[in-house]
Coordinates of C-alpha atoms in Angstrom, one line a residue:
X170 CA -9.8 -4.0 16.4
X171 CA -10.1 -0.5 14.5
X172 CA -8.5 0.2 11.3
X173 CA -5.8 2.4 12.9
X174 CA -4.7 -0.4 15.2
X175 CA -4.6 -2.8 12.2
X176 CA -2.5 -0.4 10.1
X177 CA 0.0 0.3 12.8
X178 CA 0.5 -3.5 13.8
X179 CA 0.6 -4.5 10.0
X180 CA -2.3 -6.8 10.4
X181 CA -4.3 -5.0 7.9
X182 CA -4.9 -6.7 4.5
X183 CA -4.0 -4.4 1.6
X184 CA -5.6 -4.7 -1.9
X185 CA -3.8 -3.1 -4.8
X186 CA -6.0 -2.7 -7.9
X187 CA -4.0 -2.6 -11.2
X188 CA -0.6 -4.1 -11.3
X189 CA 1.0 -1.8 -13.7
X190 CA 3.8 0.7 -13.5
X191 CA 2.3 2.3 -10.3
X192 CA 0.5 -0.6 -8.8
X193 CA 3.1 -3.4 -8.7
X194 CA 6.0 -1.2 -7.1
X195 CA 3.3 -0.1 -4.6
X196 CA 2.2 -3.6 -3.9
X197 CA 5.7 -4.9 -3.4
X198 CA 6.5 -1.9 -1.2
X199 CA 3.5 -2.7 1.1
X200 CA 4.3 -6.3 1.3
X201 CA 8.1 -5.6 2.3
X202 CA 6.4 -3.1 5.0
X203 CA 4.8 -6.4 6.5
X204 CA 1.3 -6.3 5.3
X205 CA -0.5 -9.1 3.5
X206 CA -1.2 -7.8 -0.1
X207 CA -3.6 -8.9 -2.7
X208 CA -2.9 -7.5 -6.0
X209 CA -5.9 -7.4 -8.4
X210 CA -5.7 -7.1 -12.1
X211 CA -7.9 -8.2 -15.1
X212 CA -4.8 -9.1 -17.3
X213 CA -4.3 -12.9 -16.6
X214 CA -0.7 -12.8 -17.7
X215 CA 0.2 -10.2 -15.1
X216 CA -1.4 -12.1 -12.5
X217 CA 0.4 -15.3 -13.4
X218 CA 3.7 -13.7 -13.7
X219 CA 3.3 -12.0 -10.1
X220 CA 2.5 -15.4 -8.6
X221 CA 5.4 -17.0 -10.1
X222 CA 7.7 -14.2 -8.9
X223 CA 8.5 -13.0 -12.4
X224 CA 8.9 -9.2 -12.7
X225 CA 7.9 -7.1 -15.6
X226 CA 8.4 -3.6 -14.2
X227 CA 11.8 -1.8 -14.4
X228 CA 11.2 -0.1 -11.1
X229 CA 10.8 -3.2 -9.2
X230 CA 13.8 -5.2 -8.0
X231 CA 13.5 -8.9 -9.1
X232 CA 14.8 -10.2 -5.9
X233 CA 12.3 -8.3 -3.8
X234 CA 9.3 -9.4 -5.9
X235 CA 10.4 -13.0 -5.5
X236 CA 10.9 -12.6 -1.8
X237 CA 7.5 -11.2 -0.9
X238 CA 5.8 -13.9 -3.2
X239 CA 7.7 -16.7 -1.7
X240 CA 6.8 -15.5 1.9
X241 CA 3.0 -15.4 0.8
X242 CA 3.0 -11.6 1.5
X243 CA 2.0 -10.8 -2.1
X244 CA -0.7 -12.8 -4.0
X245 CA -2.1 -11.8 -7.3
X246 CA -5.7 -12.6 -8.6
X247 CA -8.3 -11.6 -11.2
X248 CA -11.1 -12.1 -8.7
X249 CA -12.3 -8.8 -7.4
X250 CA -14.2 -10.7 -4.5
X251 CA -10.8 -10.8 -2.6
X252 CA -11.4 -7.1 -1.8
X253 CA -13.9 -8.3 0.7
X254 CA -11.0 -9.3 2.9
X255 CA -9.1 -6.1 2.5
X256 CA -8.9 -3.2 5.1
X257 CA -7.0 -0.9 2.9
X258 CA -7.7 -0.6 -0.9
X259 CA -5.5 1.3 -3.3
X260 CA -6.7 2.1 -6.7
X261 CA -4.0 2.3 -9.4
X262 CA -5.9 1.9 -12.8
X263 CA -5.0 3.7 -16.0
X264 CA -6.7 7.0 -16.7
X265 CA -6.3 7.9 -20.5
X266 CA -7.9 10.2 -22.7
X267 CA -10.6 9.7 -25.3
X268 CA -9.9 10.4 -29.0
X269 CA -11.5 13.8 -28.2
X270 CA -9.0 14.4 -25.4
X271 CA -11.6 14.3 -22.7
X272 CA -11.0 12.2 -19.4
X273 CA -11.6 8.6 -19.5
X274 CA -12.2 7.4 -16.2
X275 CA -14.0 4.2 -17.1
X276 CA -11.5 1.9 -15.4
X277 CA -12.2 3.8 -12.1
X278 CA -16.0 3.6 -12.6
X279 CA -15.5 -0.3 -13.2
X280 CA -13.5 -0.5 -10.1
X281 CA -16.1 1.1 -8.1
X282 CA -18.7 -1.4 -9.3
X283 CA -16.7 -4.2 -7.8
X284 CA -15.9 -2.0 -4.7
X285 CA -19.7 -1.5 -4.1
X286 CA -20.2 -5.4 -4.1
X287 CA -17.4 -6.0 -1.7
X288 CA -17.2 -3.0 0.5
X289 CA -17.4 -3.3 4.3
X290 CA -17.1 -1.1 7.4
X291 CA -13.8 0.1 8.8
X292 CA -12.3 0.2 5.3
X293 CA -9.8 2.8 3.9
X294 CA -9.9 3.5 0.1
X295 CA -7.4 5.5 -1.7
X296 CA -7.3 6.6 -5.2
X297 CA -3.8 6.9 -6.7
X298 CA -4.5 7.3 -10.4
X299 CA -4.1 10.8 -11.8
X300 CA -7.5 12.5 -12.6
X301 CA -9.2 15.8 -12.5
X302 CA -9.9 17.8 -9.3
X303 CA -13.2 16.7 -7.9
X304 CA -13.0 13.0 -8.8
X305 CA -12.6 11.5 -5.4
X306 CA -15.5 13.4 -3.8
X307 CA -17.8 13.4 -6.9
X308 CA -17.3 9.9 -8.2
X309 CA -15.6 7.8 -5.6
X310 CA -17.3 8.9 -2.5
X311 CA -21.0 8.7 -3.6
X312 CA -20.3 5.1 -5.0
X313 CA -18.8 4.0 -1.8
X314 CA -21.5 5.7 0.6
X315 CA -24.5 4.5 -1.4
X316 CA -25.2 1.6 1.1
X317 CA -25.1 3.4 4.1
X318 CA -21.2 3.7 5.1
X319 CA -20.3 7.2 6.5
X320 CA -17.2 8.9 5.4
X321 CA -14.8 9.6 8.5
X322 CA -16.9 7.2 10.8
X323 CA -17.0 3.7 9.2
X324 CA -15.4 4.5 5.9
X325 CA -12.3 6.4 5.1
X326 CA -11.5 7.9 1.6
X327 CA -8.7 9.8 0.3
X328 CA -6.6 10.8 -2.9
X329 CA -2.9 10.3 -2.8
X330 CA -1.3 10.6 -6.2
X331 CA 1.2 8.4 -7.5
X332 CA 4.5 10.0 -8.3
X333 CA 6.3 7.5 -10.3
X334 CA 9.2 8.6 -12.5
X335 CA 10.2 5.4 -14.5
X336 CA 13.9 4.6 -14.5
X337 CA 14.8 7.1 -11.8
X338 CA 17.4 5.3 -9.6
X339 CA 17.4 8.0 -6.9
X340 CA 13.7 8.6 -6.1
X341 CA 11.4 5.6 -5.7
X342 CA 8.0 5.3 -4.1
X343 CA 9.3 4.8 -0.5
X344 CA 11.5 8.1 -0.6
X345 CA 9.3 10.5 -2.8
X346 CA 7.0 13.0 -0.8
X347 CA 3.6 11.4 -0.6
X348 CA 0.6 13.9 -0.8
X349 CA -2.5 12.8 1.0
X350 CA -5.8 14.5 1.0
X351 CA -8.9 12.9 2.9
X352 CA -12.5 13.7 2.4
X353 CA -12.7 14.4 6.0
X354 CA -10.2 15.2 8.7
X355 CA -10.3 11.6 10.1
X356 CA -10.0 10.1 6.5
X357 CA -6.8 12.1 6.0
X358 CA -5.5 11.0 9.3
X359 CA -6.1 7.3 8.6
X360 CA -4.6 7.4 5.1
X361 CA -1.6 9.4 6.5
X362 CA -1.1 6.7 9.1
X363 CA -1.2 3.9 6.4
X364 CA 1.5 5.5 4.2
X365 CA 3.7 6.4 7.2
X366 CA 4.3 2.7 7.6
X367 CA 6.2 2.5 4.3
X368 CA 6.9 5.9 2.9
X369 CA 9.5 8.3 4.4
X370 CA 7.9 11.6 3.9
X371 CA 4.1 12.4 3.9
X372 CA 2.6 15.7 3.1
X373 CA -0.9 16.0 4.4
X374 CA -3.4 18.3 2.5
X375 CA -6.9 19.7 3.5
X376 CA -8.8 17.8 0.9
X377 CA -8.7 15.5 -2.2
X378 CA -9.3 18.4 -4.5
X379 CA -6.0 20.0 -3.4
X380 CA -4.2 16.9 -3.9
X381 CA -5.8 16.3 -7.2
X382 CA -5.0 19.7 -8.4
X383 CA -1.5 19.6 -7.1
X384 CA -0.7 16.4 -9.0
X385 CA -2.2 17.7 -12.2
X386 CA -0.4 21.1 -11.8
X387 CA 3.0 19.1 -11.5
X388 CA 2.5 17.7 -14.9
X389 CA 1.1 21.0 -16.4
X390 CA 4.5 22.8 -15.2
X391 CA 6.4 20.3 -17.2
X392 CA 4.1 20.4 -20.2
X393 CA 4.1 24.1 -20.4
X394 CA 8.0 24.5 -20.0
X395 CA 8.6 21.6 -22.5
X396 CA 6.4 23.5 -24.9
X397 CA 8.3 26.9 -24.4
X398 CA 11.7 25.1 -25.1
X399 CA 10.0 23.3 -28.2
X400 CA 8.8 26.6 -29.5
X401 CA 12.0 28.3 -29.0
X402 CA 13.6 25.3 -30.9
X403 CA 11.4 26.2 -34.1
X404 CA 12.6 29.8 -33.9
X405 CA 16.2 28.6 -33.4
X406 CA 15.8 26.2 -36.4
X407 CA 14.7 29.2 -38.5
X408 CA 17.6 31.4 -37.2
X409 CA 20.2 28.7 -37.5
X410 CA 21.1 28.7 -33.8
X411 CA 21.8 25.8 -31.8
X412 CA 19.2 25.5 -29.2
X413 CA 21.1 23.3 -27.0
X414 CA 23.9 25.9 -26.6
X415 CA 21.4 28.5 -25.8
X416 CA 19.9 26.4 -23.0
X417 CA 23.3 25.5 -21.6
X418 CA 24.2 29.2 -21.6
X419 CA 21.0 30.2 -19.9
X420 CA 21.5 27.5 -17.3
X421 CA 24.7 29.2 -16.1
X422 CA 22.6 31.6 -14.3
X423 CA 22.6 30.9 -10.6
X424 CA 19.0 31.7 -10.0
X425 CA 15.6 31.9 -11.7
X426 CA 16.2 29.4 -14.3
X427 CA 15.5 25.7 -14.7
X428 CA 16.6 24.0 -18.0
X429 CA 14.1 22.0 -20.0
X430 CA 15.1 20.3 -23.2
X431 CA 13.3 19.9 -26.6
X432 CA 12.4 16.8 -28.4
X433 CA 10.3 15.1 -31.0
X434 CA 7.3 15.4 -28.6
X435 CA 6.2 14.5 -25.2
X436 CA 5.5 10.9 -23.9
X437 CA 4.6 8.8 -20.8
X438 CA 1.1 8.5 -19.1
X439 CA 1.4 11.8 -17.5
X440 CA 2.7 15.0 -19.5
X441 CA 0.7 14.2 -22.6
X442 CA -2.6 13.4 -20.8
X443 CA -2.9 15.0 -17.5
X444 CA -3.1 18.7 -18.5
X445 CA -6.1 17.8 -20.6
X446 CA -7.9 16.6 -17.5
X447 CA -7.5 20.1 -16.0
X448 CA -8.3 22.0 -19.1
X449 CA -11.6 19.7 -19.3
X450 CA -12.6 20.4 -15.8
X451 CA -11.9 24.0 -16.0
X452 CA -14.8 24.5 -18.6
X453 CA -17.3 23.5 -15.9
X454 CA -16.2 26.6 -14.1
X455 CA -16.3 29.0 -17.1
X456 CA -12.6 29.1 -17.3
X457 CA -10.6 28.4 -20.5
X458 CA -7.1 27.3 -19.7
X459 CA -5.7 28.6 -23.0
X460 CA -2.1 28.5 -21.7
X461 CA -2.4 24.9 -20.8
X462 CA -4.1 23.9 -24.2
X463 CA -1.7 25.9 -26.3
X464 CA 1.4 23.9 -24.6
X465 CA -0.4 20.7 -25.7
X466 CA -0.8 22.0 -29.2
X467 CA 2.9 23.0 -29.4
X468 CA 4.1 19.7 -28.0
X469 CA 1.7 17.7 -30.3
X470 CA 3.1 19.5 -33.3
X471 CA 6.7 18.3 -32.8
X472 CA 6.4 14.9 -34.4
X473 CA 5.3 16.8 -37.7
X474 CA 8.2 19.2 -37.3
X475 CA 10.5 16.2 -37.1
X476 CA 8.9 14.4 -40.1
X477 CA 9.1 17.6 -42.1
X478 CA 12.8 18.1 -41.1
X479 CA 13.7 14.5 -42.2
X480 CA 12.2 15.5 -45.6
X481 CA 14.3 18.6 -45.8
X482 CA 17.4 16.8 -44.7
X483 CA 17.0 14.2 -47.5
X484 CA 16.1 16.9 -50.1
X485 CA 19.2 18.9 -49.4
X486 CA 21.1 15.5 -50.3
X487 CA 19.2 15.1 -53.5
X488 CA 16.9 12.2 -52.2
X489 CA 13.1 12.2 -51.5
X490 CA 11.6 10.6 -48.4
X491 CA 9.5 7.9 -50.4
X492 CA 11.2 4.7 -50.5
X493 CA 14.3 6.0 -48.5
X494 CA 15.3 3.9 -45.6
X495 CA 14.9 5.6 -42.3
X496 CA 16.6 3.8 -39.4
X497 CA 14.8 5.0 -36.3
X498 CA 17.0 4.7 -32.9
X499 CA 15.0 4.5 -29.8
X500 CA 11.2 4.1 -29.7
X501 CA 10.4 4.3 -26.0
X502 CA 9.1 7.6 -24.6
X503 CA 12.3 8.1 -22.4
X504 CA 15.9 7.0 -22.4
X505 CA 16.8 3.6 -20.9
X506 CA 13.3 2.3 -20.0
X507 CA 11.1 -0.1 -21.6
X508 CA 8.0 2.0 -21.3
X509 CA 6.4 2.9 -24.7
X510 CA 3.3 4.8 -23.3
X511 CA 2.4 7.7 -25.6
X512 CA 5.9 7.8 -27.1
X513 CA 6.4 10.4 -29.6
X514 CA 8.4 8.2 -31.6
X515 CA 5.4 6.1 -32.6
X516 CA 3.8 9.1 -34.0
X517 CA 7.0 10.2 -35.9
X518 CA 7.0 6.6 -37.3
X519 CA 3.4 6.8 -38.4
X520 CA 4.0 10.1 -40.3
X521 CA 7.1 8.6 -42.0
X522 CA 5.3 5.4 -42.9
X523 CA 2.5 7.5 -44.3
X524 CA 4.9 9.3 -46.6
X525 CA 6.2 6.2 -48.1
X526 CA 9.4 5.8 -46.1
X527 CA 11.0 2.4 -45.6
X528 CA 11.3 2.0 -41.8
X529 CA 13.6 0.1 -39.7
X530 CA 14.2 0.5 -36.0
X531 CA 16.6 -0.4 -33.2
X532 CA 15.7 -0.3 -29.5
X533 CA 17.3 -2.6 -26.8
X534 CA 14.1 -2.3 -24.7
X535 CA 11.4 -2.9 -27.5
X536 CA 11.9 -6.2 -29.4
X537 CA 8.9 -5.4 -31.7
X538 CA 6.2 -2.9 -32.2
X539 CA 3.2 -2.3 -34.6
X540 CA 2.8 0.9 -36.6
X541 CA -0.5 1.3 -38.1
X542 CA -1.0 -2.5 -38.5
X543 CA 2.5 -3.2 -39.8
X544 CA 4.9 -5.2 -37.3
X545 CA 8.5 -4.1 -37.1
X546 CA 11.2 -6.0 -35.4
X547 CA 14.2 -4.3 -33.7
X548 CA 17.5 -4.5 -35.6
X549 CA 20.9 -4.8 -34.2
X550 CA 23.1 -1.8 -35.0
X551 CA 26.1 -2.5 -37.1
X552 CA 28.1 -0.5 -39.9
X553 CA 26.1 -2.3 -42.7
X554 CA 22.6 -1.4 -41.3
X555 CA 23.8 2.3 -40.9
X556 CA 25.3 2.4 -44.3
X557 CA 22.1 1.1 -46.0
X558 CA 20.0 3.8 -44.5
X559 CA 19.5 7.4 -45.9
X560 CA 19.2 8.7 -42.4
X561 CA 19.6 7.5 -38.9
X562 CA 17.0 9.3 -36.9
X563 CA 17.6 9.3 -33.0
X564 CA 14.2 9.7 -31.2
X565 CA 15.2 8.2 -27.8
X566 CA 18.8 8.6 -26.7
X567 CA 19.4 5.2 -24.8
X568 CA 22.9 4.9 -23.2
X569 CA 23.4 1.6 -24.9
X570 CA 23.7 3.1 -28.2
X571 CA 27.1 3.5 -29.5
X572 CA 26.9 7.1 -30.9
X573 CA 30.3 7.2 -32.5
X574 CA 29.6 4.1 -34.4
X575 CA 26.3 5.5 -35.6
X576 CA 28.0 8.9 -36.6
X577 CA 30.9 7.3 -38.3
X578 CA 28.8 4.9 -40.5
X579 CA 25.5 6.6 -41.2
X580 CA 25.3 9.0 -44.2
X581 CA 23.4 11.7 -42.0
X582 CA 22.2 11.4 -38.3
X583 CA 19.2 13.5 -37.4
X584 CA 19.5 13.6 -33.6
X585 CA 16.3 15.0 -31.9
X586 CA 17.7 14.4 -28.4
X587 CA 21.2 15.6 -28.6
X588 CA 22.5 12.1 -27.8
X589 CA 25.4 12.7 -30.0
X590 CA 26.8 15.6 -27.9
X591 CA 29.9 13.7 -27.0
X592 CA 30.9 12.6 -30.4
X593 CA 34.1 14.5 -31.6
X594 CA 34.5 13.2 -35.0
X595 CA 32.3 13.6 -38.3
X596 CA 30.1 16.2 -36.5
X597 CA 29.4 17.6 -40.1
X598 CA 27.1 14.4 -40.5
X599 CA 24.9 15.4 -37.3
X600 CA 21.9 17.5 -37.7
X601 CA 20.2 18.7 -34.4
X602 CA 16.7 19.9 -34.0
X603 CA 17.8 23.5 -34.6
X604 CA 20.5 23.6 -37.0

């Protein structure tokens, strides 16, 4: 039976490597579609939780995970040899940056070592991890064809980038356009046929490079526009103009404008990292992507701006930052999710701690966190906690926060996310990014 027939009659075994924010939702989706799925991860705790039907990813429905595990449609393991039984393999491993902001694809390379040991004819391998254009053809393909398999004949290789937006209740994996680029036309057709079984809209592309570039460009687009509004915020702060009012005014235009909003920095796995993948790769072609790198520089500077403004706010009240209690509200990178990856709140807290501030924080999604070796526990917000603080600093505007209570009892509220926009009383206690 060839791979297309196995895909279409759902008899193919699917291996999902990496059971994180991308891999676990994808594994559950493929199991729901009727495939037998092996989830592979090095983290023993994740594997045990999956096999017990215990969910740890917000975008996965608890009951759906339990159902596919109970039906034996999804099994997790730390043993990569299970890949020998798989007809389709989806690579969903982290692709961070090094300290020098260069791509770190070591997790992909490690996976390829396991794949080389367990590869076989008539197998589809798809990389979903975000990476620089060229990775699939320059790194993945040579490793998989080294033992004699031929792409497009007895091996099918493609790139199909994840498009996960944690916490988005409208667009999930199954109803988000899926880009697919195969290393050959046949590879693309096989990959497209596989994803069509579980995802509503497939957008085939001419090559993996186009798919890789498209994914990075999506995040560059956001990075650049966020940097633009962050830089506008710095100017509005000097000019004593409310940047949120400016954005709302510009957004009344019926065409040619898309609102982006400022903040204490950018977070998540994509926007702070992926533009640097493209900037790094561009140097191979003697192109220096100054616009992209400048955007990264502006966004990375925002935590320093926030820290300096906290100092300014306290100075205006006759206080110094050292030994003052700063109550941080929200530490995840985005509102109403538990994801802490690359959160700008972490950097802001590091800077405040370095300046001698006494930090406390509250976040319903993060019970504890460590800042430069010091552990902090999330506090329950109450009037006494607010009154003891020198400043309540909103870094992530969770909907669970009682903003009226916060403004009523805190001496001053520095709101970097405009979470207090609906508060009517005591607005004189609120300081925004650009006021």
